[in-house]
Every structure is written in structure tokens, then in C-alpha cells.
Tab-separated table of C-alpha atoms in Angstrom:
chain	number	residue	atom	x	y	z
A	525	UNK	CA	0.117	19.855	-17.936
A	526	UNK	CA	-1.498	16.242	-18.705
A	527	UNK	CA	-3.935	14.726	-16.934
A	528	UNK	CA	-3.988	10.937	-15.688
A	529	UNK	CA	-6.450	8.951	-13.563
A	530	UNK	CA	-5.157	7.026	-10.793
A	531	UNK	CA	-7.043	4.484	-8.656
A	532	UNK	CA	-6.065	4.644	-5.075
A	533	UNK	CA	-6.571	3.417	-1.782
A	534	UNK	CA	-6.408	5.236	1.687
A	535	UNK	CA	-6.372	2.968	5.355
A	536	UNK	CA	-7.289	4.275	8.801
A	537	UNK	CA	-5.146	2.650	10.824
A	538	UNK	CA	-7.386	3.669	14.014
A	539	UNK	CA	-9.815	1.142	12.933
A	540	UNK	CA	-7.382	-1.778	11.997
A	541	UNK	CA	-8.161	-4.532	14.499
A	542	UNK	CA	-6.228	-7.157	12.929
A	543	UNK	CA	-8.852	-9.672	12.076
A	544	UNK	CA	-6.776	-10.863	9.066
A	545	UNK	CA	-9.950	-11.031	7.153
A	546	UNK	CA	-8.922	-8.939	4.064
A	547	UNK	CA	-5.722	-11.195	3.791
A	548	UNK	CA	-8.058	-14.348	3.820
A	549	UNK	CA	-10.258	-13.421	1.326
A	550	UNK	CA	-7.379	-11.892	-0.867
A	551	UNK	CA	-5.455	-15.438	-0.595
A	552	UNK	CA	-8.952	-17.340	-1.578
A	553	UNK	CA	-9.256	-15.115	-4.710
A	554	UNK	CA	-6.195	-14.422	-5.957
A	555	UNK	CA	-3.333	-17.452	-4.812
A	556	UNK	CA	-5.485	-20.371	-3.506
A	557	UNK	CA	-2.925	-22.213	-6.062
A	558	UNK	CA	0.337	-24.287	-6.232
A	559	UNK	CA	3.460	-22.521	-6.590
A	560	UNK	CA	2.326	-19.202	-4.684
A	561	UNK	CA	1.413	-20.795	-1.043
A	562	UNK	CA	3.917	-18.593	-0.082
A	563	UNK	CA	2.715	-15.478	-0.954
A	564	UNK	CA	0.404	-12.917	0.347
A	565	UNK	CA	-0.614	-10.205	-1.854
A	566	UNK	CA	-2.287	-7.916	1.245
A	567	UNK	CA	-0.876	-9.132	4.537
A	568	UNK	CA	-1.428	-7.194	8.012
A	569	UNK	CA	1.666	-7.045	9.892
A	570	UNK	CA	1.904	-5.886	13.519
A	571	UNK	CA	4.374	-2.640	14.586
A	572	UNK	CA	6.637	-2.487	15.786
A	573	UNK	CA	7.680	-5.528	14.188
A	574	UNK	CA	10.185	-7.007	11.540
A	575	UNK	CA	7.095	-7.403	8.777
A	576	UNK	CA	6.872	-9.872	5.908
A	577	UNK	CA	9.088	-10.979	4.227
A	578	UNK	CA	11.349	-10.515	7.174
A	579	UNK	CA	13.294	-7.016	7.346
A	580	UNK	CA	12.064	-6.235	3.715
A	581	UNK	CA	11.997	-2.119	4.609
A	582	UNK	CA	15.562	-2.243	5.016
A	583	UNK	CA	16.872	-1.202	1.528
A	584	UNK	CA	20.578	-0.820	2.393
A	585	UNK	CA	20.099	-5.166	2.044
A	586	UNK	CA	17.868	-5.646	-0.380
A	587	UNK	CA	18.271	-2.292	-2.812
A	588	UNK	CA	14.603	-1.051	-3.362
A	589	UNK	CA	12.971	1.900	-4.870
A	590	UNK	CA	15.176	4.744	-5.919
A	591	UNK	CA	17.720	7.368	-5.182
A	592	UNK	CA	19.229	10.037	-5.984
A	593	UNK	CA	22.569	9.816	-8.417
A	594	UNK	CA	25.344	12.599	-8.095
A	595	UNK	CA	23.399	14.512	-10.706
A	596	UNK	CA	20.453	14.548	-8.554
A	597	UNK	CA	18.810	12.271	-11.309
A	598	UNK	CA	16.888	9.045	-10.734
A	599	UNK	CA	18.591	5.813	-10.104
A	600	UNK	CA	17.326	2.635	-9.579
A	601	UNK	CA	19.024	1.666	-6.078
A	602	UNK	CA	19.394	-1.674	-7.371
A	603	UNK	CA	21.860	-0.521	-9.917
A	604	UNK	CA	22.052	0.593	-13.398
A	605	UNK	CA	21.252	-1.618	-16.617
A	606	UNK	CA	24.511	-3.118	-17.414
A	607	UNK	CA	24.523	-4.241	-12.994
A	608	UNK	CA	20.817	-5.942	-13.221
A	609	UNK	CA	21.823	-7.694	-16.793
A	610	UNK	CA	24.872	-8.919	-15.365
A	611	UNK	CA	23.435	-10.430	-11.839
A	612	UNK	CA	20.203	-12.118	-14.126
A	613	UNK	CA	21.051	-15.473	-13.297
A	614	UNK	CA	22.613	-14.599	-9.387
A	615	UNK	CA	20.571	-12.039	-7.857
A	616	UNK	CA	21.907	-11.897	-4.345
A	617	UNK	CA	19.124	-8.891	-3.271
A	618	UNK	CA	16.429	-12.010	-3.107
A	619	UNK	CA	14.487	-12.344	-0.316
A	620	UNK	CA	14.451	-16.199	0.592
A	621	UNK	CA	11.874	-18.643	1.910
A	622	UNK	CA	13.141	-18.397	5.291
A	623	UNK	CA	12.568	-14.686	4.759
A	624	UNK	CA	8.904	-15.810	3.691
A	625	UNK	CA	8.402	-18.089	5.590
A	626	UNK	CA	7.617	-21.952	4.060
A	627	UNK	CA	4.394	-22.384	3.769
A	628	UNK	CA	2.911	-25.563	5.238
A	629	UNK	CA	-0.380	-27.803	5.288
A	630	UNK	CA	-1.067	-30.832	7.726
A	631	UNK	CA	-0.880	-34.631	7.708
A	632	UNK	CA	-5.117	-34.644	7.876
A	633	UNK	CA	-4.823	-38.167	6.934
A	634	UNK	CA	-3.866	-39.217	10.529
A	635	UNK	CA	-6.432	-38.017	12.017
A	636	UNK	CA	-8.944	-40.095	9.966
A	637	UNK	CA	-6.749	-43.575	9.548
A	638	UNK	CA	-5.158	-43.388	12.769
A	639	UNK	CA	-6.269	-46.909	14.874
A	640	UNK	CA	-8.334	-46.738	17.807
A	641	UNK	CA	-6.245	-45.902	20.899
A	642	UNK	CA	-5.200	-44.032	24.315
A	643	UNK	CA	-3.540	-41.573	22.620
A	644	UNK	CA	-4.595	-38.404	20.499
A	645	UNK	CA	-3.150	-38.250	17.040
A	646	UNK	CA	-1.599	-35.288	15.652
A	647	UNK	CA	-1.596	-34.047	12.395
A	648	UNK	CA	2.110	-32.794	11.783
A	649	UNK	CA	3.154	-29.997	9.562
A	650	UNK	CA	4.276	-30.697	6.199
A	651	UNK	CA	6.152	-28.398	3.809
A	652	UNK	CA	4.151	-27.427	0.889
A	653	UNK	CA	6.978	-27.219	-1.477
A	654	UNK	CA	8.752	-30.497	-0.510
A	655	UNK	CA	5.743	-32.245	1.053
A	656	UNK	CA	8.552	-33.239	3.871
A	657	UNK	CA	7.553	-32.863	7.505
A	658	UNK	CA	8.704	-29.544	8.870
A	659	UNK	CA	8.784	-27.090	11.866
A	660	UNK	CA	6.819	-24.071	12.031
A	661	UNK	CA	9.494	-21.653	13.020
A	662	UNK	CA	8.454	-17.974	11.260
A	663	UNK	CA	5.263	-17.022	9.406
A	664	UNK	CA	3.477	-13.998	7.498
A	665	UNK	CA	1.572	-13.041	11.441
A	666	UNK	CA	3.937	-14.584	13.468
A	667	UNK	CA	4.625	-11.559	14.839
A	668	UNK	CA	0.810	-10.854	15.176
A	669	UNK	CA	-0.538	-8.969	18.315
A	670	UNK	CA	3.347	-8.157	19.489
A	671	UNK	CA	3.214	-12.249	19.777
A	672	UNK	CA	6.398	-12.718	18.709
A	673	UNK	CA	7.798	-8.852	19.574
A	674	UNK	CA	10.042	-9.236	22.672
A	675	UNK	CA	12.071	-11.717	20.292
A	676	UNK	CA	12.193	-10.514	17.039
A	677	UNK	CA	10.802	-6.206	17.616
A	678	UNK	CA	14.188	-4.870	18.170
A	679	UNK	CA	15.090	-5.979	14.195
A	680	UNK	CA	12.561	-3.080	12.571
A	681	UNK	CA	14.245	-1.553	10.175
A	682	UNK	CA	11.972	1.741	11.634
A	683	UNK	CA	14.198	1.845	14.662
A	684	UNK	CA	17.002	2.994	13.755
A	685	UNK	CA	18.949	6.478	15.401
A	686	UNK	CA	18.561	5.215	18.790
A	687	UNK	CA	14.764	4.905	18.779
A	688	UNK	CA	15.085	1.284	19.739
A	689	UNK	CA	15.771	2.686	23.360
A	690	UNK	CA	12.656	4.855	23.544
A	691	UNK	CA	10.721	2.351	22.015
A	692	UNK	CA	10.579	-0.501	24.797
A	693	UNK	CA	9.142	-3.924	24.747
A	694	UNK	CA	7.632	-3.812	28.362
A	695	UNK	CA	4.291	-4.718	29.361
A	696	UNK	CA	3.466	-1.389	31.002
A	697	UNK	CA	5.075	0.789	28.275
A	698	UNK	CA	4.453	-0.802	24.892
A	699	UNK	CA	2.378	-0.166	21.870
A	700	UNK	CA	1.288	-1.723	18.794
A	701	UNK	CA	-0.812	-1.030	15.920
A	702	UNK	CA	-1.980	-3.348	12.763
A	703	UNK	CA	-0.429	-2.330	9.253
A	704	UNK	CA	-2.386	-3.986	6.502
A	705	UNK	CA	-0.155	-3.799	3.200
A	706	UNK	CA	-0.360	-4.476	-0.374
A	707	UNK	CA	1.270	-3.767	-3.577
A	708	UNK	CA	0.761	0.117	-3.736
A	709	UNK	CA	0.520	0.950	-7.645
A	710	UNK	CA	2.750	4.044	-7.511
A	711	UNK	CA	2.905	6.383	-9.937
A	712	UNK	CA	6.859	5.910	-10.204
A	713	UNK	CA	7.005	1.911	-10.015
A	714	UNK	CA	10.643	0.717	-9.691
A	715	UNK	CA	9.304	-2.911	-10.389
A	716	UNK	CA	8.041	-1.706	-13.709
A	717	UNK	CA	11.362	0.260	-14.841
A	718	UNK	CA	13.499	-2.817	-13.050
A	719	UNK	CA	11.756	-5.351	-15.685
A	720	UNK	CA	14.217	-6.617	-18.291
A	721	UNK	CA	11.312	-8.251	-20.401
A	722	UNK	CA	9.328	-5.103	-20.004
A	723	UNK	CA	6.605	-7.325	-18.918
A	724	UNK	CA	5.491	-5.447	-15.457
A	725	UNK	CA	3.325	-2.039	-16.798
A	726	UNK	CA	1.040	0.697	-15.262
A	727	UNK	CA	-2.098	0.831	-17.525
A	728	UNK	CA	-3.379	4.198	-18.411
A	729	UNK	CA	-6.875	4.026	-18.085
A	730	UNK	CA	-6.746	3.434	-13.857
A	731	UNK	CA	-2.754	3.344	-13.425
A	732	UNK	CA	-3.358	-0.307	-11.914
A	733	UNK	CA	0.148	-1.904	-12.336
A	734	UNK	CA	-0.066	-5.533	-13.590
A	735	UNK	CA	2.228	-8.161	-14.867
A	736	UNK	CA	1.991	-9.405	-18.493
A	737	UNK	CA	1.762	-13.345	-18.137
A	738	UNK	CA	3.368	-13.779	-21.787
A	739	UNK	CA	6.174	-11.550	-21.446
A	740	UNK	CA	7.446	-11.993	-17.905
A	741	UNK	CA	10.747	-14.362	-18.114
A	742	UNK	CA	10.930	-14.919	-14.370
A	743	UNK	CA	14.249	-12.592	-14.165
A	744	UNK	CA	13.121	-11.534	-10.733
A	745	UNK	CA	14.824	-7.927	-10.985
A	746	UNK	CA	11.106	-6.447	-9.897
A	747	UNK	CA	10.983	-7.950	-6.667
A	748	UNK	CA	14.226	-7.071	-6.109
A	749	UNK	CA	13.115	-3.580	-7.036
A	750	UNK	CA	10.037	-3.768	-5.125
A	751	UNK	CA	10.743	-1.425	-1.720
A	752	UNK	CA	7.644	-2.935	-0.926
A	753	UNK	CA	8.442	-6.745	-1.374
A	754	UNK	CA	5.095	-7.095	-2.983
A	755	UNK	CA	6.322	-8.878	-6.165
A	756	UNK	CA	6.434	-12.480	-6.225
A	757	UNK	CA	7.609	-15.716	-8.116
A	758	UNK	CA	5.290	-18.597	-8.679
A	759	UNK	CA	7.561	-21.605	-8.581
A	760	UNK	CA	5.694	-23.653	-10.559
A	761	UNK	CA	5.152	-21.476	-13.375
A	762	UNK	CA	8.580	-19.224	-13.058
A	763	UNK	CA	6.372	-16.057	-13.717
A	764	UNK	CA	5.721	-12.586	-11.743
A	765	UNK	CA	2.490	-12.296	-9.947
A	766	UNK	CA	1.207	-9.562	-7.437
A	767	UNK	CA	-1.368	-7.746	-6.057
A	768	UNK	CA	-4.122	-6.611	-8.905
A	769	UNK	CA	-6.153	-4.251	-7.362
A	770	UNK	CA	-8.472	-6.590	-8.134
A	771	UNK	CA	-9.112	-4.877	-11.493
A	772	UNK	CA	-11.833	-7.206	-12.904
A	773	UNK	CA	-13.915	-5.636	-9.939
A	774	UNK	CA	-12.799	-2.535	-10.812
A	775	UNK	CA	-13.710	-2.399	-14.056
A	776	UNK	CA	-17.197	-3.347	-13.402
A	777	UNK	CA	-17.430	-0.311	-10.487
A	778	UNK	CA	-16.885	-2.983	-7.493
A	779	UNK	CA	-14.225	-2.191	-4.942
A	780	UNK	CA	-11.375	-4.655	-4.091
A	781	UNK	CA	-12.080	-7.805	-2.369
A	782	UNK	CA	-10.027	-6.544	1.078
A	783	UNK	CA	-12.058	-3.569	0.741
A	784	UNK	CA	-15.262	-5.063	0.321
A	785	UNK	CA	-14.435	-7.638	3.377
A	786	UNK	CA	-12.913	-5.361	5.961
A	787	UNK	CA	-14.819	-5.518	9.347
A	788	UNK	CA	-13.476	-2.280	10.347
A	789	UNK	CA	-14.610	-0.461	7.504
A	790	UNK	CA	-11.520	1.268	7.157
A	791	UNK	CA	-10.411	1.270	3.536
A	792	UNK	CA	-11.308	3.673	1.003
A	793	UNK	CA	-11.320	3.930	-2.662
A	794	UNK	CA	-11.454	6.329	-5.183
A	795	UNK	CA	-9.986	8.132	-8.171
A	796	UNK	CA	-7.842	10.698	-8.050
A	797	UNK	CA	-6.377	13.115	-10.847
A	798	UNK	CA	-2.443	14.113	-11.061
A	799	UNK	CA	-0.283	15.409	-13.476
A	800	UNK	CA	1.477	12.926	-14.974
A	801	UNK	CA	4.303	15.426	-16.908
A	802	UNK	CA	5.362	16.364	-13.375
A	803	UNK	CA	5.696	12.827	-11.847
A	804	UNK	CA	9.438	12.592	-12.170
A	805	UNK	CA	10.343	15.892	-10.683
A	806	UNK	CA	8.214	14.917	-8.065
A	807	UNK	CA	10.326	11.713	-7.291
A	808	UNK	CA	13.404	13.740	-7.842
A	809	UNK	CA	13.208	16.492	-5.301
A	810	UNK	CA	16.128	16.573	-3.110
A	811	UNK	CA	14.864	16.499	0.711
A	812	UNK	CA	13.341	13.434	1.330
A	813	UNK	CA	11.306	15.457	3.967
A	814	UNK	CA	9.821	16.995	0.825
A	815	UNK	CA	8.861	14.179	-0.885
A	816	UNK	CA	4.998	14.096	0.682
A	817	UNK	CA	4.328	17.677	-0.556
A	818	UNK	CA	5.672	17.212	-3.449
A	819	UNK	CA	3.587	13.721	-4.391
A	820	UNK	CA	0.724	15.684	-2.691
A	821	UNK	CA	1.498	18.623	-5.365
A	822	UNK	CA	0.922	16.176	-8.227
A	823	UNK	CA	-2.847	15.815	-7.294
A	824	UNK	CA	-4.882	17.640	-9.269
A	825	UNK	CA	-8.665	19.483	-8.141
A	826	UNK	CA	-10.880	18.310	-10.385
A	827	UNK	CA	-13.579	20.674	-9.298
A	828	UNK	CA	-11.114	23.547	-11.022
A	829	UNK	CA	-12.878	23.999	-14.262
A	830	UNK	CA	-9.304	23.781	-16.176
A	831	UNK	CA	-8.579	20.827	-14.654
A	832	UNK	CA	-11.626	19.064	-15.636
A	833	UNK	CA	-11.488	20.538	-19.136
A	834	UNK	CA	-7.738	19.633	-19.382
A	835	UNK	CA	-8.836	15.836	-18.165
A	836	UNK	CA	-11.501	15.793	-21.252
A	837	UNK	CA	-8.645	16.309	-23.875
A	838	UNK	CA	-6.539	13.999	-22.746
A	839	UNK	CA	-8.908	11.270	-22.573
A	840	UNK	CA	-10.280	10.675	-18.625
A	841	UNK	CA	-14.293	10.150	-19.140
A	842	UNK	CA	-16.715	12.287	-17.571
A	843	UNK	CA	-17.635	9.923	-14.880
A	844	UNK	CA	-14.340	9.371	-13.982
A	845	UNK	CA	-13.831	12.841	-13.718
A	846	UNK	CA	-17.159	13.188	-11.430
A	847	UNK	CA	-16.382	10.377	-9.160
A	848	UNK	CA	-12.732	12.434	-9.038
A	849	UNK	CA	-14.756	15.278	-7.269
A	850	UNK	CA	-16.657	12.638	-4.993
A	851	UNK	CA	-13.517	10.771	-4.293
A	852	UNK	CA	-12.970	9.619	-0.357
A	853	UNK	CA	-9.740	9.123	-0.994
A	854	UNK	CA	-8.702	12.763	-2.593
A	855	UNK	CA	-10.723	13.733	0.125
A	856	UNK	CA	-8.300	12.544	2.688
A	857	UNK	CA	-5.291	13.565	1.056
A	858	UNK	CA	-5.601	16.729	-0.151
A	859	UNK	CA	-8.326	18.015	1.116
A	860	UNK	CA	-7.848	17.437	4.525
A	861	UNK	CA	-4.333	16.212	4.360
A	862	UNK	CA	-4.715	13.506	6.868
A	863	UNK	CA	-3.406	10.975	5.131
A	864	UNK	CA	-0.146	9.938	4.334
A	865	UNK	CA	2.230	7.487	2.346
A	866	UNK	CA	3.822	4.669	3.263
A	867	UNK	CA	8.195	5.656	3.037
A	868	UNK	CA	8.010	7.990	0.892
A	869	UNK	CA	11.605	7.994	0.985
A	870	UNK	CA	11.671	5.149	-1.252
A	871	UNK	CA	10.865	7.881	-4.408
A	872	UNK	CA	7.806	5.413	-6.187
A	873	UNK	CA	5.250	8.230	-4.942
A	874	UNK	CA	3.322	5.098	-3.372
A	875	UNK	CA	-0.859	4.748	-3.834
A	876	UNK	CA	-1.923	3.154	-0.969
A	877	UNK	CA	-2.313	5.905	2.069
A	878	UNK	CA	-2.555	5.285	5.649
A	879	UNK	CA	-4.237	7.943	8.399
A	880	UNK	CA	-2.312	7.640	11.204
A	881	UNK	CA	-3.259	5.984	14.586
A	882	UNK	CA	-3.762	8.155	17.464
A	883	UNK	CA	-2.606	7.177	20.962
A	884	UNK	CA	-5.117	7.899	23.325
A	885	UNK	CA	-4.796	11.663	23.884
A	886	UNK	CA	-6.814	11.883	26.932
A	887	UNK	CA	-4.753	10.321	29.208
A	888	UNK	CA	-1.247	10.943	28.133
A	889	UNK	CA	-3.269	14.919	29.339
A	890	UNK	CA	-3.599	13.092	32.706
A	891	UNK	CA	-0.534	11.955	33.066
A	892	UNK	CA	1.236	15.285	32.218
A	893	UNK	CA	-1.342	17.251	35.293
A	894	UNK	CA	-2.762	18.834	31.900
A	895	UNK	CA	-6.358	19.570	31.703
A	896	UNK	CA	-8.380	17.933	28.871
A	897	UNK	CA	-10.084	21.432	28.413
A	898	UNK	CA	-7.147	23.096	27.329
A	899	UNK	CA	-6.247	22.524	24.057
A	900	UNK	CA	-2.653	23.372	24.587
A	901	UNK	CA	-2.371	20.678	26.914
A	902	UNK	CA	-3.994	18.343	24.435
A	903	UNK	CA	-1.773	19.288	21.659
A	904	UNK	CA	1.213	19.759	23.693
A	905	UNK	CA	0.210	15.870	24.827
A	906	UNK	CA	0.028	14.684	20.908
A	907	UNK	CA	4.120	15.229	21.632
A	908	UNK	CA	4.554	12.482	24.151
A	909	UNK	CA	1.708	9.766	23.025
A	910	UNK	CA	2.912	5.871	23.795
A	911	UNK	CA	3.417	5.659	20.232
A	912	UNK	CA	6.041	7.649	19.382
A	913	UNK	CA	6.155	10.655	16.934
A	914	UNK	CA	9.623	9.300	15.400
A	915	UNK	CA	8.296	6.095	14.610
A	916	UNK	CA	5.343	7.354	13.176
A	917	UNK	CA	7.715	9.799	11.180
A	918	UNK	CA	9.792	6.916	10.023
A	919	UNK	CA	7.022	5.172	8.544
A	920	UNK	CA	5.208	7.865	6.893
A	921	UNK	CA	7.094	10.707	6.687
A	922	UNK	CA	10.945	9.845	5.775
A	923	UNK	CA	11.502	10.850	9.503
A	924	UNK	CA	9.330	14.317	9.153
A	925	UNK	CA	7.647	13.910	13.189
A	926	UNK	CA	6.083	17.903	12.208
A	927	UNK	CA	3.905	16.551	9.322
A	928	UNK	CA	3.527	13.374	11.808
A	929	UNK	CA	2.059	15.765	14.404
A	930	UNK	CA	0.174	18.076	12.322
A	931	UNK	CA	-2.007	15.231	11.375
A	932	UNK	CA	-2.592	14.144	15.121
A	933	UNK	CA	-3.371	17.443	16.108
A	934	UNK	CA	-6.030	17.553	13.647
A	935	UNK	CA	-7.435	13.980	14.608
A	936	UNK	CA	-7.324	15.159	18.428
A	937	UNK	CA	-9.105	18.546	17.319
A	938	UNK	CA	-11.875	16.666	15.706
A	939	UNK	CA	-12.156	13.808	18.305
A	940	UNK	CA	-12.279	16.884	21.287
A	941	UNK	CA	-15.239	19.118	18.978
A	942	UNK	CA	-17.110	15.639	17.996
A	943	UNK	CA	-17.232	14.889	21.903
A	944	UNK	CA	-18.050	18.206	22.788
A	945	UNK	CA	-21.285	18.100	20.443
A	946	UNK	CA	-22.544	15.129	21.259
A	947	UNK	CA	-22.496	16.033	25.306
A	948	UNK	CA	-23.844	19.653	24.686
A	949	UNK	CA	-20.660	21.295	25.952
A	950	UNK	CA	-20.203	24.464	24.992
A	951	UNK	CA	-18.629	25.143	21.350
A	952	UNK	CA	-15.186	26.099	21.424
A	953	UNK	CA	-13.664	26.404	17.939
A	954	UNK	CA	-10.693	26.961	19.205
A	955	UNK	CA	-8.920	24.056	18.714
A	956	UNK	CA	-10.725	23.432	15.279
A	957	UNK	CA	-9.019	26.985	14.349
A	958	UNK	CA	-5.681	25.877	14.836
A	959	UNK	CA	-5.782	22.800	12.548
A	960	UNK	CA	-7.492	24.380	10.171
A	961	UNK	CA	-10.530	23.139	10.285
A	962	UNK	CA	-14.337	24.447	9.996
A	963	UNK	CA	-17.194	23.215	11.996
A	964	UNK	CA	-18.728	22.337	8.494
A	965	UNK	CA	-15.367	20.364	7.899
A	966	UNK	CA	-15.192	18.348	11.159
A	967	UNK	CA	-18.524	17.410	10.999
A	968	UNK	CA	-17.797	15.847	6.974
A	969	UNK	CA	-14.317	14.694	8.312
A	970	UNK	CA	-15.934	12.805	11.102
A	971	UNK	CA	-18.538	11.603	8.727
A	972	UNK	CA	-15.923	10.090	6.270
A	973	UNK	CA	-14.004	8.513	9.396
A	974	UNK	CA	-16.250	7.276	11.624
A	975	UNK	CA	-19.464	6.879	9.957
A	976	UNK	CA	-19.013	6.549	6.125
A	977	UNK	CA	-21.896	4.121	4.426
A	978	UNK	CA	-21.106	1.723	1.666
A	979	UNK	CA	-21.468	4.113	-1.121
A	980	UNK	CA	-19.119	7.296	0.781
A	981	UNK	CA	-16.131	4.856	1.486
A	982	UNK	CA	-15.850	3.403	-2.276
A	983	UNK	CA	-16.459	5.291	-5.246
A	984	UNK	CA	-15.342	3.336	-8.016
A	985	UNK	CA	-16.469	4.106	-11.903
A	986	UNK	CA	-16.848	1.408	-14.313
A	987	UNK	CA	-13.861	0.987	-16.915
A	988	UNK	CA	-15.096	2.159	-20.521
A	989	UNK	CA	-14.661	-0.724	-22.547
A	990	UNK	CA	-14.201	1.478	-25.560
A	991	UNK	CA	-11.254	2.610	-24.127
A	992	UNK	CA	-9.415	-0.878	-23.501
A	993	UNK	CA	-10.822	-3.030	-26.086
A	994	UNK	CA	-12.307	-2.879	-29.474
A	995	UNK	CA	-13.278	-5.947	-31.914
A	996	UNK	CA	-10.840	-8.084	-33.213
A	997	UNK	CA	-8.536	-6.628	-35.806
A	998	UNK	CA	-9.076	-3.258	-34.668
A	999	UNK	CA	-5.876	-1.497	-32.716
A	1000	UNK	CA	-5.761	-2.615	-29.387
A	1001	UNK	CA	-6.820	-5.920	-28.614
A	1002	UNK	CA	-6.050	-9.358	-29.489
A	1003	UNK	CA	-6.324	-12.791	-28.348
A	1004	UNK	CA	-4.337	-13.134	-25.280
A	1005	UNK	CA	-3.148	-16.587	-26.146
A	1006	UNK	CA	-2.155	-16.048	-30.023
A	1007	UNK	CA	1.118	-16.032	-31.383
A	1008	UNK	CA	0.884	-12.742	-33.494
A	1009	UNK	CA	3.579	-10.248	-32.859
A	1010	UNK	CA	2.299	-7.067	-31.461
A	1011	UNK	CA	3.283	-4.168	-33.342
A	1012	UNK	CA	4.298	-1.223	-31.127
A	1013	UNK	CA	1.366	1.348	-29.825
A	1014	UNK	CA	-1.057	-2.190	-29.069
A	1015	UNK	CA	-2.289	-2.336	-26.094
A	1016	UNK	CA	-0.973	-5.861	-23.821
A	1017	UNK	CA	-2.569	-7.794	-21.517
A	1018	UNK	CA	-2.429	-9.401	-18.089
A	1019	UNK	CA	-4.071	-12.445	-16.616
A	1020	UNK	CA	-6.248	-12.615	-19.956
A	1021	UNK	CA	-7.480	-8.939	-19.750
A	1022	UNK	CA	-6.526	-5.695	-21.821
A	1023	UNK	CA	-5.183	-2.691	-20.993
A	1024	UNK	CA	-2.814	0.237	-22.308
A	1025	UNK	CA	0.995	0.082	-20.722
A	1026	UNK	CA	2.227	3.246	-19.258
A	1027	UNK	CA	6.167	3.968	-18.852
A	1028	UNK	CA	7.190	5.269	-15.338
A	1029	UNK	CA	8.067	8.696	-17.128
A	1030	UNK	CA	3.680	8.921	-17.830
A	1031	UNK	CA	4.161	8.199	-21.116
A	1032	UNK	CA	1.585	5.596	-22.922
A	1033	UNK	CA	2.744	3.204	-25.151
């Protein structure tokens, strides 16, 4: 067992109102310059919908993530090294600017310089790439609030297998929820494995995936390999860029910008400890529906004295071990098991997880002629909610509807119990016992999901500078802009900040 620490995020989708504040603040912080006008490190999609970039979940088209070869070994869907090298200069598996949407600006000078007249002047859109007049026909938020769903919703890759007939885009029967997305900072990142230059790497100290701008040569293989399409190319510099998990803030013990500014307070940040020696084994389990449990089994209990001792021996600082004990992410993923990963079937072992949205359960009970006081009726209604279980399963559990139903039933029992407490109704522990919760756990889970304070939602230990950097000349840090050829084992830099590199198999380099 080799214990490593990973910064991770959980989002409660029941609380997302689709305000896009997280997207705007991320945009202003990280991509408010030339060359990345089209890039949104954080975006909020409306589901059902084709997403951003368009149909990014269609891996038959884009060849992202991992698959198992004939011998049951992990292999990049984009092909082996020889295939990738042969397509360095002509890669067909890349989204075009039309899939992302051409960024636009507006001719504001017309509003200021237009002569007085009877007609109101109009600021027409111009391409931010070419400067020429253009028409706005697509955008990252085009389907916001189901705005474009009647036209494009059927193109959602998650609506396969006859599910499109069950999901009807009619006013009386429609549903929607918002899905914020950012880089998953995976335990088994396909982008890192696919990069011919070795520019992408996963930091040892916190698991954040970054791009070494010095080594990047703009081959774009990382864009193809990422199944979430969260790696972008700066068309001015020719370098790859991506969500950095706001690592300067994380190193200072502060939450990411998207988390700090989230209006709905739906994001949780914390440390999880995992066994790096079993990452490849977990990603290579044969059954796709087994990937969720395989990844959960990787996470270690920091309250276990043996795990804590192993973490210390492997260089995890004591305050990080303590932060892992208090981590809201660990509680939601491993203790209460209400958080689920996005598309585990990609086998990247993503580290941004989601609490799935719960439709109005009592409405479904009443529509079926049942009693809201009968746990059997309530739990049965979970399978008939407006948001089909099959759709949520295609997003979060590789098609395992039982796993999704188990989470929704747990959330339903929690709501019923807290409602009874608030109204002074008799304490019926049957529903809680059915989902494996005690009354004390229910109160704690409700506090975490509904009314958690800042310090409870964000448990972010500060970085140890002695781990990441040292004095000039020491093994480790060198000037980010020097021309000295680094020796094997020396730390690399990303955007001017040091960090130890990790291979996809968990070993440091």
C-alpha cells in the first residue's frame, strides 16, 4: 500500500440554480486573455443536452478515455503510441471551433460614434478570432434552461438505447437539471498518458493535473484523449491549457474560485487518501458497473491508525492527514456514499463527484395514488421520478440504475426524517434503517448537504513549501525560465509554480 493525497470536489446538484457565477469568475481569473476566448475551464450545462463542446460524451466519435484491450489491459481509446505519433500532424479526433462555438465580441464603437438619427444603433457581433462580422448560432450555454433542447436535446449521447423515447421534450413531462463541469483531475488521467511531450503531469503533493508550459509542443493529443474535453489549446501560444484547480489558492489553504463564488453553496472541497498501488487495478476491472465500487475501494480511512501511519511513512504531512479526517468530500463519497463520479466508464477515475438531483418525490407518490407516510410507497416512487433513473445512471454509474436508486432513496429517507423532526411528527426510523442511516448520521448528513458553514464545506490544508520547493541549487526548484536541462527526478513547473510529477501509475518522477 502506497498512500497518496488528492484534492477532490463534490457538487450537490440539487442546489445548483444555473446562475453561471462559477463560470464567469473562473473565466475572469484564468481565461480572460487572447488565445483562449473560446475556452471555459468551468461551465454549467443543462441536462438533457448535447453539452460543451458539442456531444463531448460521444467517445465513439472523439476517442477519449481508456478501454480494455483483448488481454484485459488498459489502453487509450485514441490508440497506441505508434498510432498517435502517426497522427501528430493530422488528428481527426479533435472538436472544431464550431463544436465549442466561435467567441464573439461586439462593435461597441458604433453605439458611441453613430450620428443622431431616428434609428437606434446596433452593436453587431464580430468574431473574436478573425475580427470579421459573424452570426451567433451556438454557444457554451446555448441550451441553458432547456432553451435549445427542443432542437438539440435528442442529440444528447446519454439518450441511447431507447431512452430518447422515455425522455420527451414536452412541457408537461419535461425535466432538467444543471451540471457544472471542470477538469476531473483524475487518478488515472488519459491526457497525461497521451501527451507525447510529457508536458501534462499529476502533482504528487495534491493530485492536481497541470501543464508544463515549457515542455508543451501543442500536439493536441491531450485534447483527444480527455473524455471530458477539458483541455484546450491557446491558439496564440500554441500551448495546452486547462483547469488548474486554482492551485495557487489551494496552496494557500483557500478554496477554488468557482467554489468560493458559488451562489448555491453546492461545492465541497477536501482531501482524500488513496492507495496509489491499486489505481491501475481499479481502472481495469472488467465490468463497467463495477468501476464505482472499485474506485471507492481505493479511498482509505484516515481514522484508521494503520492508514495514518502508512501516510506518514509515505510523506503525507500530519495536517493533511487531519484534513482528510475532516474532509466533507470523504464523508459524502465514502461514509454516506451519496456522491457519484461523472462517467466512470471512461476509466479515468475522476475526482470531481456529484450528488445526483432528486425530483419531487411526494408528487410522484400522490400521482401513483400512494401515501407519503408509507416508506414502501415513497421508495417505489423513486423509480418513477420525472428524471428517469436510466438517464442519471448513464451519467454517474455506467448504467447501474440500482446504484442511483440507492442514493436517491437515501436522500428521500433523509428528507422525510428531517421533515418529521421539523414538524414534530412521530419519529419513524424505518426509512432510515432501510437505507443504512442512524438518526445521528441523518442529522449530520443534513447539516452537510443543506446548512454547512464555510469551514465545513471547504477543508483545504495549506501546501508545505518545503515539499514543493527549495533554495536555488537544491534538488527541486529551478527558475521557471532558465535554460538548464533538468536532471531526471527534478521537479517541474506549471505556470511558474513548482510541483513534483506523478506518472499515471502513481509513481513520482
